[in-house]
XYZ file of C-alpha atoms in Angstrom:
722
model
C 0.000 0.000 0.000
C 1.197 3.513 -0.763
C 0.562 6.761 1.048
C -1.089 9.687 -0.747
C 1.180 12.247 0.956
C 3.523 14.166 -1.338
C 6.862 15.615 -0.369
C 9.905 16.672 -2.313
C 13.376 15.201 -2.219
C 15.885 17.806 -1.061
C 19.670 17.934 -1.274
C 21.899 18.216 1.775
C 24.620 20.835 2.170
C 27.876 20.206 3.990
C 26.525 22.149 6.953
C 23.583 19.776 7.407
C 23.635 16.177 8.586
C 26.126 14.351 6.398
C 24.640 11.945 3.894
C 25.406 8.283 3.337
C 25.781 5.697 0.648
C 23.273 5.614 -2.171
C 20.676 2.901 -1.808
C 21.688 -0.389 -3.378
C 19.560 -2.142 -5.950
C 16.817 -4.093 -4.261
C 16.120 -1.660 -1.411
C 12.765 0.106 -1.034
C 11.801 2.310 -3.951
C 11.238 6.013 -3.416
C 9.426 8.376 -5.760
C 10.895 11.884 -5.324
C 7.946 13.533 -7.038
C 5.433 12.118 -4.569
C 7.507 11.258 -1.504
C 6.126 7.709 -1.512
C 8.149 4.659 -0.416
C 7.309 1.107 -1.524
C 8.712 -1.958 0.266
C 10.789 -4.567 -1.554
C 8.833 -7.820 -2.076
C 11.660 -10.221 -1.126
C 12.808 -8.349 1.988
C 12.141 -8.965 5.659
C 10.114 -5.774 5.853
C 7.993 -3.809 8.313
C 5.549 -1.079 7.359
C 4.164 -0.777 10.926
C 0.566 -0.662 9.807
C -0.624 -2.391 12.995
C 0.486 -3.421 16.479
C 0.896 -7.017 15.276
C 4.295 -6.261 13.763
C 5.611 -5.132 17.162
C 5.523 -8.741 18.378
C 8.791 -9.341 16.531
C 10.581 -6.582 18.448
C 11.817 -6.419 22.034
C 11.678 -3.144 23.966
C 15.041 -1.906 25.188
C 16.531 1.244 26.662
C 19.649 2.823 25.228
C 21.572 2.434 28.480
C 20.840 -1.318 28.420
C 21.838 -2.110 24.839
C 24.358 -4.744 25.850
C 22.669 -5.959 29.024
C 19.315 -6.789 27.387
C 17.368 -5.771 30.472
C 13.653 -5.719 29.935
C 12.034 -2.328 29.513
C 8.515 -0.977 29.080
C 7.415 -0.788 25.466
C 8.083 2.714 24.148
C 6.593 2.398 20.671
C 3.088 2.972 19.338
C 1.583 2.940 15.872
C 1.171 6.512 14.642
C -1.866 6.557 12.385
C -1.648 8.602 9.211
C 2.040 9.424 9.735
C 3.671 6.886 7.403
C 5.930 7.483 4.457
C 5.171 3.902 3.336
C 1.555 2.871 3.603
C -0.666 4.797 5.991
C 0.981 4.421 9.378
C 4.401 4.640 11.004
C 5.806 3.698 14.400
C 6.462 6.371 17.032
C 9.531 5.250 18.998
C 11.372 6.635 21.993
C 9.030 9.264 23.394
C 10.214 8.169 26.849
C 13.769 7.293 25.815
C 13.189 3.652 24.872
C 13.975 1.770 21.694
C 13.603 -1.548 19.917
C 15.622 -4.685 19.275
C 14.815 -6.885 16.282
C 16.392 -10.279 17.007
C 14.737 -12.741 14.646
C 17.780 -14.980 14.286
C 15.922 -17.245 11.865
C 15.482 -14.320 9.498
C 19.174 -13.501 9.713
C 20.112 -17.172 9.348
C 18.469 -17.220 5.916
C 21.092 -14.695 4.833
C 24.074 -16.784 6.000
C 26.917 -16.853 3.512
C 25.690 -13.687 1.841
C 26.012 -9.931 2.025
C 23.242 -8.061 3.848
C 21.860 -4.546 3.946
C 19.394 -2.701 6.165
C 17.324 0.306 5.120
C 14.692 2.306 6.985
C 13.119 5.742 7.038
C 12.892 7.898 10.168
C 11.673 11.342 11.110
C 13.110 12.992 14.221
C 10.636 14.181 16.846
C 13.206 15.520 19.279
C 15.883 12.975 18.458
C 17.079 11.142 15.402
C 17.523 7.353 15.602
C 20.698 5.430 16.257
C 20.664 1.972 14.693
C 23.274 -0.787 14.883
C 23.591 -4.297 13.552
C 25.428 -6.399 16.147
C 27.058 -9.815 15.698
C 26.406 -12.579 18.178
C 29.225 -13.889 20.404
C 29.333 -17.569 21.349
C 28.621 -19.339 24.575
C 25.634 -17.601 26.131
C 21.925 -17.193 25.603
C 21.114 -14.380 25.750
C 24.530 -13.639 24.278
C 24.677 -10.107 25.651
C 24.220 -9.787 29.394
C 26.523 -7.001 30.514
C 29.575 -9.256 30.762
C 30.032 -9.758 27.024
C 30.142 -7.390 24.078
C 29.217 -7.940 20.426
C 31.774 -9.449 18.087
C 31.228 -6.431 15.857
C 28.696 -3.693 15.289
C 27.936 -1.547 12.258
C 26.014 1.688 12.686
C 23.421 3.117 10.291
C 24.183 6.325 8.413
C 21.991 8.530 6.203
C 21.907 7.347 2.593
C 21.465 10.793 1.093
C 17.733 10.579 0.458
C 15.380 12.736 2.516
C 12.133 14.650 2.163
C 11.317 18.278 2.708
C 9.161 17.459 5.746
C 11.874 15.677 7.708
C 11.938 12.018 6.653
C 15.482 10.668 6.220
C 16.532 7.291 4.842
C 19.206 5.405 6.801
C 21.240 2.412 5.734
C 23.654 -0.208 7.017
C 25.879 -2.049 4.607
C 26.179 -4.003 2.462
C 27.858 -6.031 5.210
C 28.742 -9.699 5.640
C 26.096 -11.856 7.312
C 28.897 -13.364 9.417
C 32.058 -11.880 10.931
C 34.757 -14.168 12.335
C 32.253 -16.961 11.770
C 29.648 -15.379 14.033
C 26.162 -14.475 12.759
C 24.149 -11.309 13.131
C 22.319 -11.278 16.457
C 19.999 -8.359 15.948
C 19.288 -4.780 15.007
C 19.036 -2.093 17.697
C 17.100 1.099 16.926
C 17.098 3.632 19.777
C 16.952 7.423 20.185
C 20.288 9.073 19.561
C 22.389 10.058 22.572
C 24.087 13.342 23.159
C 27.871 13.267 23.499
C 27.938 13.267 27.290
C 25.225 10.582 27.439
C 27.341 8.463 25.073
C 30.108 8.509 27.648
C 29.871 9.446 31.304
C 26.115 9.765 31.663
C 24.932 6.906 29.437
C 22.926 5.384 32.268
C 21.087 8.672 32.764
C 20.131 9.346 29.137
C 17.394 11.946 29.302
C 13.977 11.540 27.767
C 13.762 14.295 25.158
C 11.601 12.765 22.498
C 12.085 10.115 19.868
C 11.325 9.568 16.201
C 8.932 8.103 13.666
C 10.066 4.837 12.050
C 8.806 3.336 8.802
C 9.734 1.093 5.867
C 12.288 -1.031 7.736
C 13.883 -3.654 5.462
C 16.515 -6.346 5.952
C 17.482 -7.946 2.656
C 20.301 -9.612 0.718
C 22.869 -7.464 -1.052
C 25.196 -8.007 -3.964
C 28.774 -9.116 -3.457
C 30.770 -11.995 -2.004
C 31.547 -12.258 1.727
C 35.150 -11.844 2.820
C 37.188 -15.044 2.658
C 38.766 -16.356 5.871
C 42.416 -15.826 4.894
C 45.591 -15.346 6.933
C 46.900 -11.781 6.640
C 49.220 -9.202 8.164
C 48.856 -5.473 8.530
C 51.524 -5.026 5.872
C 49.855 -7.175 3.190
C 46.183 -6.389 3.833
C 45.572 -4.914 0.376
C 47.023 -7.894 -1.453
C 45.556 -10.538 0.854
C 42.167 -9.179 1.918
C 41.524 -6.907 -1.042
C 40.497 -3.257 -0.942
C 37.183 -3.977 0.798
C 38.596 -6.296 3.466
C 40.517 -5.570 6.650
C 42.969 -7.569 8.737
C 42.070 -8.284 12.362
C 44.492 -10.236 14.550
C 45.933 -12.066 11.559
C 42.729 -12.942 9.664
C 40.821 -11.128 6.913
C 37.403 -9.807 7.914
C 34.854 -7.611 6.174
C 36.143 -4.054 6.274
C 32.720 -2.686 7.217
C 32.924 -4.590 10.519
C 35.840 -2.384 11.540
C 35.294 0.787 9.536
C 31.561 1.035 8.935
C 29.364 1.376 5.881
C 31.218 2.749 2.833
C 30.306 6.267 1.772
C 28.968 7.434 -1.559
C 30.972 9.767 -3.786
C 28.744 12.676 -2.770
C 29.229 11.910 0.888
C 32.989 11.558 0.599
C 33.099 14.976 -1.056
C 31.069 16.429 1.812
C 33.241 14.806 4.469
C 36.420 16.131 2.872
C 34.962 19.620 2.447
C 33.673 19.824 5.987
C 36.869 18.472 7.560
C 38.885 21.086 5.716
C 36.419 23.857 6.588
C 36.544 23.110 10.323
C 40.320 23.087 10.461
C 40.783 26.111 8.212
C 38.374 28.199 10.266
C 38.800 26.925 13.814
C 42.198 25.263 14.323
C 44.161 27.268 16.890
C 47.585 25.611 16.564
C 49.485 27.922 14.219
C 51.953 25.191 13.237
C 49.058 22.920 12.223
C 47.465 25.741 10.236
C 50.736 26.159 8.341
C 50.525 22.485 7.340
C 46.966 22.709 5.994
C 48.019 22.650 2.304
C 49.554 19.202 2.866
C 46.440 18.133 4.737
C 44.189 19.369 1.933
C 46.161 17.477 -0.706
C 45.872 14.271 1.324
C 42.116 14.768 1.736
C 41.530 15.524 -1.935
C 43.141 12.204 -2.842
C 40.449 10.372 -0.841
C 37.403 11.620 -2.719
C 37.442 8.693 -5.151
C 38.362 6.047 -2.541
C 35.456 3.588 -2.352
C 36.983 1.257 0.246
C 35.737 1.994 3.755
C 39.065 0.935 5.251
C 41.178 2.940 2.849
C 39.011 6.029 3.213
C 39.078 6.100 7.017
C 42.773 5.184 7.140
C 43.412 7.988 4.687
C 41.488 10.439 6.871
C 43.679 9.528 9.835
C 46.874 9.719 7.777
C 45.848 13.155 6.526
C 45.106 14.315 10.061
C 48.514 13.163 11.218
C 50.196 15.581 8.796
C 49.006 18.357 11.140
C 50.981 16.904 14.085
C 48.710 18.127 16.878
C 47.750 15.894 19.789
C 44.514 17.776 20.432
C 43.329 17.338 16.850
C 41.859 13.881 16.528
C 39.550 11.823 14.383
C 36.250 10.625 15.799
C 36.093 7.267 17.482
C 33.987 4.359 16.299
C 30.968 4.243 18.620
C 29.477 1.378 20.529
C 30.995 -1.533 22.393
C 32.594 -3.881 19.911
C 35.593 -6.176 19.702
C 36.596 -5.061 16.218
C 37.830 -1.515 16.784
C 40.930 -0.485 14.823
C 41.738 2.651 16.840
C 44.291 2.976 19.617
C 42.062 3.921 22.516
C 42.922 2.331 25.824
C 46.736 2.112 26.250
C 46.508 -1.206 28.071
C 48.421 -4.481 28.249
C 46.074 -6.082 25.702
C 46.456 -9.646 24.484
C 50.215 -9.764 25.276
C 49.351 -9.049 28.905
C 52.269 -6.648 29.093
C 53.063 -2.946 29.210
C 56.041 -1.810 27.167
C 58.350 1.150 27.527
C 60.958 2.932 25.470
C 64.510 1.701 26.137
C 68.045 2.112 24.943
C 69.436 -1.347 24.176
C 72.783 -0.707 25.840
C 73.454 -4.438 26.383
C 71.690 -5.744 23.277
C 73.403 -4.227 20.296
C 72.564 -0.577 20.957
C 69.857 1.643 19.540
C 66.281 2.274 20.579
C 63.771 -0.438 21.335
C 60.627 -1.344 23.235
C 60.876 -3.613 26.259
C 58.443 -5.062 28.772
C 58.049 -2.960 31.920
C 55.121 -4.755 33.586
C 53.106 -7.917 33.017
C 49.903 -9.529 34.121
C 50.252 -12.759 36.051
C 49.081 -14.846 33.094
C 51.361 -13.242 30.516
C 53.938 -15.246 28.569
C 56.313 -12.288 28.856
C 58.770 -11.158 31.509
C 60.069 -7.780 32.557
C 63.043 -6.946 30.335
C 61.874 -8.853 27.248
C 62.721 -6.743 24.191
C 60.303 -6.679 21.270
C 62.164 -8.092 18.254
C 59.697 -8.721 15.407
C 55.966 -8.389 14.795
C 54.490 -10.618 12.091
C 57.987 -11.038 10.675
C 58.765 -7.310 10.512
C 61.437 -5.559 12.597
C 59.655 -4.443 15.755
C 60.495 -0.732 15.956
C 59.501 -0.198 12.330
C 56.249 -2.136 12.844
C 55.284 -0.223 15.991
C 55.963 3.150 14.407
C 53.984 2.264 11.279
C 51.055 0.855 13.266
C 50.971 3.847 15.595
C 50.884 6.212 12.632
C 47.941 4.256 11.156
C 45.787 3.687 14.198
C 46.471 6.441 16.714
C 43.658 8.993 16.624
C 46.203 11.832 16.998
C 49.953 12.414 17.036
C 52.331 14.742 18.930
C 54.017 17.760 17.414
C 57.312 16.035 16.580
C 57.871 12.596 15.090
C 60.685 11.934 17.567
C 58.103 12.086 20.366
C 55.935 9.350 18.814
C 57.906 6.527 20.419
C 56.924 7.543 23.960
C 53.241 7.404 23.045
C 53.562 4.342 20.800
C 55.167 2.379 23.635
C 52.008 2.778 25.721
C 49.884 1.515 22.819
C 51.821 -1.647 21.918
C 49.441 -3.951 23.796
C 46.456 -2.531 21.921
C 48.251 -2.415 18.566
C 49.419 -6.017 18.740
C 46.017 -7.235 19.933
C 44.064 -5.895 16.958
C 46.680 -5.731 14.229
C 49.093 -8.652 14.639
C 49.058 -12.418 15.043
C 52.569 -13.258 16.239
C 55.531 -11.430 17.705
C 58.935 -12.356 19.054
C 61.028 -10.986 21.893
C 64.664 -11.282 22.861
C 64.903 -12.578 26.427
C 68.192 -11.915 28.206
C 69.434 -14.636 30.505
C 71.050 -12.214 32.974
C 71.537 -8.501 33.653
C 74.482 -8.264 31.250
C 72.526 -9.971 28.462
C 75.639 -11.889 27.505
C 73.274 -14.478 26.063
C 69.660 -14.221 25.057
C 66.964 -16.396 23.553
C 64.163 -15.667 21.130
C 60.643 -16.278 22.420
C 57.626 -16.419 20.093
C 54.247 -15.245 21.352
C 51.056 -15.939 19.407
C 48.282 -13.495 20.204
C 46.122 -13.645 17.079
C 44.274 -16.854 17.943
C 43.622 -15.599 21.482
C 42.383 -12.222 20.291
C 40.024 -13.706 17.718
C 38.717 -16.282 20.182
C 38.074 -13.544 22.714
C 36.256 -11.489 20.093
C 34.145 -14.477 19.048
C 33.173 -15.208 22.648
C 32.387 -11.613 23.566
C 35.209 -11.569 26.119
C 37.348 -9.095 24.206
C 36.828 -6.530 26.959
C 39.093 -8.709 29.100
C 41.909 -7.617 26.784
C 41.120 -3.942 26.352
C 40.303 -3.287 30.004
C 43.412 -4.907 31.430
C 46.142 -3.141 33.380
C 46.767 0.396 32.094
C 50.190 1.299 30.748
C 51.759 4.503 32.075
C 55.369 4.434 30.843
C 56.817 4.046 34.334
C 59.107 1.275 35.456
C 58.663 2.154 39.120
C 55.726 3.972 40.627
C 54.029 4.873 43.859
C 51.328 2.295 44.490
C 50.218 -0.595 42.339
C 49.803 -0.188 38.589
C 46.172 0.606 37.906
C 45.326 0.693 41.627
C 43.089 3.742 41.229
C 40.623 4.979 38.639
C 42.773 6.353 35.799
C 40.315 9.113 34.980
C 40.693 10.571 38.472
C 44.382 11.409 37.968
C 44.884 11.453 41.719
C 48.091 12.376 43.484
C 50.283 9.755 45.101
C 53.221 10.714 47.287
C 55.787 9.226 49.618
C 56.833 10.775 52.919
C 60.032 12.786 53.067
C 62.994 10.410 52.888
C 66.411 10.602 54.532
C 67.690 12.965 51.826
C 64.849 15.427 52.442
C 63.042 14.464 49.223
C 59.293 14.041 48.799
C 58.374 11.965 45.765
C 55.099 12.920 44.061
C 53.281 11.158 41.224
C 50.281 12.277 39.174
C 48.955 11.818 35.636
C 47.317 15.128 34.808
C 45.179 18.033 35.896
C 41.590 16.766 35.660
C 41.137 15.704 39.285
C 38.222 17.805 40.610
C 39.897 17.931 44.022
C 43.213 19.015 42.535
C 44.133 22.179 44.532
C 43.698 20.710 48.032
C 45.171 17.378 46.947
C 48.205 19.188 45.530
C 48.664 21.053 48.801
C 48.847 17.712 50.608
C 51.105 16.080 48.026
C 53.654 18.913 48.200
C 54.152 19.513 51.936
C 55.733 22.807 52.968
C 59.228 22.991 54.433
C 60.431 20.283 52.064
C 63.864 20.959 50.541
C 63.462 18.660 47.517
C 60.648 17.408 45.298
C 60.865 14.567 42.783
C 57.776 14.893 40.567
C 56.891 11.882 38.401
C 54.569 13.162 35.642
C 55.685 10.627 33.025
C 52.078 10.129 31.974
C 50.504 13.544 31.529
C 46.964 13.733 30.172
C 46.637 17.499 30.603
C 43.444 18.784 32.153
C 41.787 21.846 33.594
C 43.238 25.348 33.382
C 42.227 26.144 36.960
C 44.270 23.177 38.239
C 47.215 23.998 35.999
C 47.275 27.555 37.327
C 46.981 26.298 40.900
C 50.169 24.254 40.478
C 52.003 27.134 38.809
C 51.061 29.450 41.681
C 52.015 26.850 44.283
C 55.450 25.881 42.935
C 56.787 28.882 41.022
C 57.836 32.256 42.485
C 56.319 35.431 41.110
C 58.362 37.047 38.352
C 59.660 33.765 36.930
C 60.266 33.939 33.187
C 59.060 33.015 30.622
C 55.359 33.597 30.926
C 52.959 31.949 28.514
C 49.940 33.688 27.017
C 47.242 31.312 25.739
C 45.104 32.885 23.019
C 42.183 31.455 21.110
C 42.052 31.521 17.326
C 40.227 34.849 17.203
C 42.893 36.672 19.209
C 45.969 34.894 17.932
C 46.820 37.159 14.998
C 46.250 40.476 16.773
C 46.402 40.408 20.570
C 43.708 42.710 21.944
C 44.489 44.728 25.084
C 41.184 43.518 26.504
C 42.585 39.986 26.645
C 45.575 40.816 28.811
C 43.945 41.140 32.205
C 43.176 37.470 32.640
C 46.176 36.302 34.652
C 46.248 33.011 36.515
C 42.478 32.679 36.569
C 39.873 30.331 35.219
C 36.678 32.328 35.423
C 34.350 34.076 33.049
C 36.869 36.877 32.491
C 39.268 34.384 30.921
C 36.516 32.590 29.051
C 35.108 35.667 27.372
C 38.442 37.390 26.786
C 39.751 34.380 24.887
C 43.041 34.545 26.760
C 44.835 33.273 29.827
C 48.269 34.423 30.954
C 50.075 31.580 32.693
C 52.416 33.043 35.279
C 52.744 32.740 39.047
C 50.662 35.181 41.090
C 52.963 35.258 44.117
C 50.726 33.276 46.474
C 53.073 30.300 46.706
C 54.718 29.480 50.039
C 58.415 30.354 49.900
C 59.586 26.903 51.011
C 57.766 25.381 48.036
C 58.746 27.913 45.391
C 62.419 27.696 46.373
C 62.689 23.918 46.837
C 64.959 21.936 44.549
C 62.797 20.061 42.061
C 63.323 17.249 39.568
C 60.381 16.929 37.163
C 59.964 13.772 35.041
C 58.110 14.025 31.717
C 57.120 11.293 29.267
C 53.914 11.003 27.263
C 52.896 14.523 28.261
C 50.381 16.818 26.566
C 48.363 20.021 26.988
C 48.544 21.217 30.610
C 51.456 18.782 30.909
C 53.108 20.794 28.130
C 52.321 24.135 29.708
C 53.462 23.588 33.302
C 56.907 22.228 32.289
C 57.211 25.169 29.871
C 56.922 27.738 32.654
C 58.930 25.523 35.029
C 61.870 25.982 32.651
C 62.427 29.425 34.169
C 62.233 28.282 37.779
C 65.512 28.281 39.652
C 66.888 25.017 41.000
C 64.766 22.904 38.638
C 65.608 20.198 36.108
C 63.312 18.416 33.663
C 64.149 14.766 32.905
C 62.723 12.916 29.914
C 63.561 10.731 26.927
C 61.505 12.910 24.560
C 59.955 16.325 24.251
C 56.395 16.892 25.384
C 53.646 16.741 22.748
C 53.686 20.477 22.010
C 49.926 21.097 22.245
C 49.779 24.454 24.023
C 46.109 25.302 24.283
C 42.621 24.080 24.965
C 40.864 21.196 23.268
C 37.341 21.415 21.883
C 35.191 18.432 20.937
C 33.056 18.728 17.825
C 30.663 16.397 16.084
C 32.491 13.999 13.800
C 32.646 14.966 10.146
C 32.279 11.277 9.279
C 28.848 9.619 9.633
C 28.767 6.809 12.154
C 31.635 8.126 14.264
C 31.652 10.219 17.429
C 33.538 13.288 18.614
C 36.304 14.784 16.547
C 38.458 17.317 18.383
C 40.565 20.361 17.585
C 42.877 22.701 19.460
C 41.284 26.140 19.633
C 44.225 28.041 21.173
C 47.953 28.540 20.825
C 50.539 30.050 23.130
C 52.858 33.014 22.828
C 55.799 33.258 25.200
C 57.928 36.100 26.474
C 59.649 37.622 29.477
C 56.512 39.661 30.193
C 53.090 40.361 28.713
C 54.425 43.001 26.335
C 56.998 40.666 24.797
C 54.671 37.647 24.821
C 52.006 39.448 22.814
C 54.450 39.828 19.904
C 56.288 36.558 20.493
C 56.224 33.500 18.285
C 53.558 30.852 18.757
C 54.794 27.757 20.559
C 52.548 24.809 19.617
C 54.146 22.122 17.494
C 57.366 22.179 19.508
C 57.355 20.402 22.839
C 59.294 21.146 26.004
C 62.762 19.640 25.726
C 64.345 17.932 28.699
C 67.206 19.550 30.579
C 68.481 16.021 31.128
C 67.716 13.565 28.318
C 67.349 10.169 29.922
C 65.977 6.937 28.441
C 65.463 3.736 30.384
C 68.558 1.554 30.015
C 67.958 -2.108 29.292
C 70.758 -3.007 31.697
C 68.961 -1.127 34.496
C 65.620 -2.631 33.509
C 67.000 -6.138 33.838
C 67.994 -5.264 37.405
C 64.675 -3.595 38.208
C 66.220 -0.123 38.303
C 64.358 2.931 37.009
C 66.950 4.921 35.048
C 65.040 8.217 35.128
C 64.377 8.032 38.867
C 68.040 7.240 39.499
C 69.145 10.208 37.382
C 66.749 12.547 39.171
C 67.841 11.305 42.591
C 71.499 11.742 41.656
C 70.903 15.353 40.627
C 68.853 16.095 43.744
C 71.704 14.701 45.863
C 74.215 17.137 44.392
C 75.261 20.025 46.592
C 73.715 23.230 45.167
């Protein structure tokens, strides 16, 4: 049956919701002149003409997608509202959604390619729809302890009507991934960014959407063959459409989402360039935009989902800014190509950057910490990954799968070391290590570790979270407290009492702790002659906390000062911006500036104490504080690498790519000088990190003896007579 309503097909601009792949042959027909949709005869289709069709759906709330808790039905037939037939379904008025889990219907599509199409009209919120693949071993297969093998999110196809109906599509995708079938299709009201993350369990009830003409049907094409692959040979082995996960070819859409149409790729490229041209605050990144544009332009004709998204990341990396990142793939899924967690992963080990002083020299990556079940030992040195020399493999993989990169390539290794567990888990099958037999490494043996089978088995069983939520990696050989003993997002202080040399050792990971100022006061006791500050993992954080530490530890008048200016004030510093000194209130917010310099409130015993500061993978506020510490008397900075060089605030924006979440940019840059007058005409500083006063890399010989080279160097300097 067809509706008599008539609406016009309208085009989308790059400033509207981005459009998706054109509808494949066989999907519902749409007449632009009348706005009428007709269902495909051979599809599993729902026109929602009566309540009877709802019997095939289970009610679910967004917060319970992967727990499958029962929920009140939040869907009613909306008479006279359909784009296909007479009626539609009104979903999500109270925040609920639907799960279609007719496994028999999906089983009929086994061994084939599949696509999903539906039409929706937002009534407060647009829909979010995902196909999820069933893990083994449990029924129901999702109960809060397991996650889907893979998920693919719906994106707009590019067809919409002038009165708000939009067509969405998933695929074509394989009916099976890693041998596991499709479990079901979730359709729920979209979440806002904060609900997607911290407040998912409290998703507010702000309206839902109309749903109509839902179809699940076969698509053209051959499913991906189950073939052994490596990250280096993925094009030749898996083909342009396929991807390589843990040593086996899988359908690229399972990792990278539904491929985009030519029109959509053009829009994505145009919008990405527009955002960075108009809003990027890092002056060094702005200077690199011509290279970025050329890399983007080359992607317009790239039809492979994997190649397109990989190309977007590669283009972004030409800007070399740690605050400027590509959006993450949403949802809980085993098959995620991005470096996200910095954990021990399938190897069960955290690696660190070392100098191979007793193993032939040069730079390498060695095991710092292990889980109890790991095949590795502290001091094992990564030798090869899937047959490729290890350092080259890690650097190449980091450049492909990290969502952002620091300002200098020589700093990459510090960040890549933290990501080795994640990189190997998703993108390798086998690696080898050199294992020294003693502290001198006079002899060593090669040990082979196979992670691919374990990673794929974990993904198939839904237990992949046991890999990605393992011990966090922080780049430290020694630390205060147990590794991962506290919530990493809290970035709490740890400290040791004053030792016999008069030194207090302090450890923290950034400036986001909401209780930062009072906690810092406790961590840095007064009347202490020496501080050893271990900030080797520095996430950055809040300006108010950064300024609190500057005021606490640095005497007034210390040079240089750093002026942080947003994009609008960067070219011509307005006098009105100069009064915001050491604050974090509305004056700073609306002036678009913050002058980072000590305000003179610090206790003299703190501001004059001898201080060794350890950097590592350090960014943002962990760039800025070491920068101004450079001028503090009686201070040395110890590190193997420069900081990331991202001097400014980070802003999250909606992803330019459909089906992803949260891109980010840096909206400020810094100018430095001896005072405000010289800083306002000084050069911008982003893109160049803070260099160490003492360059120190963990020695393998020390590692084999359990000695932390950086801590030893800092203690030796602190012990020197001033």
